[in-house]
Coordinates of C-alpha atoms in Angstrom, one line a residue:
M1 CA 41.6 31.6 39.5
L2 CA 44.5 32.0 41.8
T3 CA 47.0 34.9 41.2
F4 CA 50.0 32.7 42.0
K5 CA 51.3 29.3 40.9
P6 CA 51.1 26.8 43.8
Q7 CA 54.1 24.7 42.6
Q8 CA 56.3 27.7 42.5
V9 CA 55.5 28.7 46.1
T10 CA 55.8 25.2 47.6
S11 CA 59.1 24.7 45.7
K12 CA 60.5 27.8 47.4
F13 CA 59.2 26.8 50.9
L14 CA 60.6 23.2 50.6
K15 CA 64.1 24.5 49.6
I16 CA 64.6 25.9 53.2
L17 CA 64.2 22.3 54.7
N18 CA 66.8 19.8 55.1
D19 CA 66.8 16.8 52.7
R20 CA 65.0 14.3 54.8
T21 CA 62.3 16.7 56.0
R22 CA 61.8 17.9 52.4
D23 CA 61.4 14.3 51.2
V24 CA 58.9 13.5 53.9
L25 CA 56.7 16.3 52.9
E26 CA 57.0 15.6 49.2
K27 CA 56.0 12.0 49.8
R28 CA 53.2 12.8 52.3
Y29 CA 51.6 15.2 50.0
G30 CA 52.6 13.5 46.7
L31 CA 54.4 16.6 45.5
T32 CA 56.6 14.8 43.0
G33 CA 56.5 12.1 40.3
S34 CA 53.1 10.4 39.9
G35 CA 51.6 12.4 42.7
T36 CA 51.2 9.4 44.9
T37 CA 50.8 10.1 48.5
H38 CA 52.6 7.9 51.1
T39 CA 51.5 6.8 54.5
L40 CA 53.3 7.6 57.7
E41 CA 54.1 3.8 57.9
S42 CA 55.6 3.4 54.4
I43 CA 57.9 6.5 54.8
G44 CA 58.9 5.1 58.3
E45 CA 59.9 1.8 56.7
L46 CA 61.9 3.6 54.0
Y47 CA 63.8 5.5 56.7
G48 CA 63.8 2.8 59.4
I49 CA 61.9 4.9 61.9
T50 CA 58.5 4.8 63.6
R51 CA 55.4 6.4 62.1
E52 CA 55.4 8.7 65.1
R53 CA 58.8 10.0 64.2
V54 CA 57.7 10.5 60.6
R55 CA 54.8 12.6 61.9
Q56 CA 57.2 14.7 64.1
I57 CA 59.4 15.4 61.0
E58 CA 56.4 16.4 59.0
N59 CA 55.1 18.7 61.8
H60 CA 58.5 20.1 62.2
G61 CA 58.8 20.9 58.5
V62 CA 55.6 22.7 58.5
Q63 CA 56.6 24.7 61.6
T64 CA 60.0 25.6 60.0
I65 CA 58.2 27.0 57.0
Q66 CA 55.8 28.9 59.3
R67 CA 58.6 30.5 61.2
S68 CA 60.6 31.5 58.2
K69 CA 61.0 34.9 56.6
L70 CA 59.8 33.4 53.4
Y71 CA 56.4 32.6 55.0
D72 CA 56.0 36.3 55.8
E73 CA 57.0 37.4 52.4
H74 CA 54.2 35.2 51.0
A75 CA 51.5 36.4 53.3
S76 CA 49.4 37.6 50.4
I77 CA 49.1 34.0 49.2
F78 CA 47.5 32.9 52.4
D79 CA 45.3 36.0 52.5
E80 CA 44.0 35.0 49.1
L81 CA 43.2 31.4 50.2
E82 CA 41.5 32.8 53.2
V83 CA 39.2 35.1 51.2
I84 CA 38.2 32.0 49.0
I85 CA 37.2 30.1 52.1
R86 CA 35.3 33.1 53.5
D87 CA 33.5 33.4 50.1
H88 CA 32.4 29.7 50.5
G89 CA 30.7 30.3 53.9
M90 CA 33.6 30.2 56.4
I91 CA 33.8 26.3 56.2
V92 CA 34.1 24.3 52.9
D93 CA 34.3 20.7 51.8
E94 CA 37.9 19.9 50.9
A95 CA 37.1 18.3 47.5
H96 CA 34.8 21.2 46.6
L97 CA 37.4 23.7 47.6
L98 CA 40.1 22.1 45.5
D99 CA 37.7 21.8 42.6
S100 CA 37.0 25.5 42.8
I101 CA 40.6 26.8 42.9
A102 CA 42.8 24.1 41.3
A103 CA 42.0 23.7 37.7
R104 CA 44.8 21.2 37.2
K105 CA 44.9 18.1 39.1
E106 CA 48.7 18.3 39.7
H107 CA 48.2 21.7 41.6
R108 CA 46.0 20.1 44.3
P109 CA 48.8 18.5 46.4
H110 CA 50.5 21.8 46.4
I111 CA 47.3 23.7 47.6
L112 CA 46.9 21.1 50.4
L113 CA 50.4 21.7 51.6
L114 CA 49.8 25.5 51.5
L115 CA 46.6 25.1 53.5
N116 CA 48.4 23.0 56.1
V117 CA 51.2 25.6 56.3
G118 CA 48.9 28.6 56.5
K119 CA 48.4 29.5 60.3
Q120 CA 44.9 30.7 59.7
F121 CA 43.5 27.5 58.4
A122 CA 42.3 24.4 60.1
R123 CA 41.2 21.0 58.8
T124 CA 38.7 18.7 60.3
K125 CA 38.6 15.0 59.2
E126 CA 35.7 13.3 57.9
N127 CA 33.1 11.7 60.2
Q128 CA 29.8 10.1 60.0
H129 CA 28.0 13.4 59.2
F130 CA 30.6 15.5 57.2
T131 CA 33.3 15.1 54.7
D132 CA 36.9 16.5 55.2
R133 CA 36.6 20.2 55.4
W134 CA 38.5 23.4 55.9
H135 CA 37.6 26.4 58.0
I136 CA 39.1 29.6 59.4
D137 CA 37.0 30.1 62.5
T138 CA 36.5 27.2 64.9
G139 CA 33.5 28.8 66.6
V140 CA 31.7 29.4 63.3
A141 CA 32.6 26.1 62.0
S142 CA 31.1 24.4 65.1
A143 CA 28.0 26.5 64.9
I144 CA 27.5 25.6 61.2
E145 CA 28.0 21.9 61.9
D146 CA 25.7 22.0 64.8
A147 CA 23.0 23.7 62.7
L148 CA 23.3 21.3 60.0
H149 CA 23.2 18.4 62.3
T150 CA 20.0 19.7 63.9
L151 CA 18.6 20.2 60.4
D152 CA 19.2 16.6 59.7
V153 CA 17.5 15.5 62.9
F154 CA 14.6 17.8 62.0
R155 CA 14.3 16.3 58.6
R156 CA 14.5 12.7 59.8
S157 CA 11.8 13.5 62.4
I158 CA 9.5 14.9 59.7
T159 CA 10.0 11.9 57.5
R160 CA 9.2 9.5 60.4
A161 CA 6.1 11.3 61.3
N162 CA 4.8 11.5 57.7
T163 CA 5.6 7.7 57.3
S164 CA 3.8 6.8 60.5
I165 CA 0.6 8.5 59.4
G166 CA 0.8 7.6 55.8
G167 CA 0.9 11.2 54.7
S168 CA 3.1 13.1 52.3
A169 CA 6.0 15.3 53.1
L170 CA 5.1 18.8 54.6
P171 CA 5.1 21.6 52.1
S172 CA 8.6 22.9 51.5
A173 CA 7.4 26.5 52.4
S174 CA 6.3 25.3 55.7
I175 CA 9.5 23.5 56.4
K176 CA 11.6 26.5 55.4
I177 CA 9.6 28.8 57.8
R178 CA 10.1 26.5 60.7
L179 CA 13.9 26.2 60.0
A180 CA 14.3 29.9 59.6
N181 CA 12.7 30.4 63.0
G182 CA 14.9 27.8 64.7
V183 CA 17.8 25.9 63.2
L184 CA 19.3 28.5 60.8
S185 CA 19.1 31.3 63.2
K186 CA 22.4 30.0 64.6
V187 CA 24.2 30.8 61.6
Q188 CA 22.1 33.5 59.9
T189 CA 25.0 35.7 58.9
F190 CA 26.9 32.8 57.1
A191 CA 26.3 31.3 53.6
L192 CA 25.7 27.5 53.9
R193 CA 25.0 26.9 50.2
E194 CA 28.7 26.1 49.3
F195 CA 29.3 23.8 52.1
V196 CA 29.2 20.1 50.7
I197 CA 28.3 17.4 53.1
T198 CA 28.2 13.6 53.0
P199 CA 25.2 12.2 51.2
T200 CA 23.9 10.6 54.3
L201 CA 23.1 14.1 55.8
L202 CA 20.5 15.7 53.5

């Protein structure tokens, strides 16, 4: 449970922006009306500008908020979000993160804006191995992803070996021992249980 109301905070931040920049952010994140998000292209068509120009306006809006006195006054909010991500193992699936902190669906776009505004947060887009995710330490995030990828390779090799000899899977205890001695040693001080990955991985 958050100790602040996301909509109230984002409303304050948006008020320091000029009309067009505020409108771009509201449309990009779906902060008003039905909550529908708009693409760079659709906003560009509305304003008669290129998608790259829309991206520049969006980035400028975020940077304006970050440089404002208001941002410093709300440092505790970003600290609170950072603690949540740390408690989830330093890196966390975006959907899972939103499920855990935004009980009401209409709060989610505002949480996403705050995460993008927060200087300590970084988002990595979905790829063939992982879903969209947030982290607060690039080095840790890379180590965890490398370990999980290696774990997947290990799992696949075991599956292929057992299939080729017509045997059953190795006992889970044996697998856990081998993993503990190898793959997971990379991230032994970090919790992985809350990190949700795409179904194709494990």
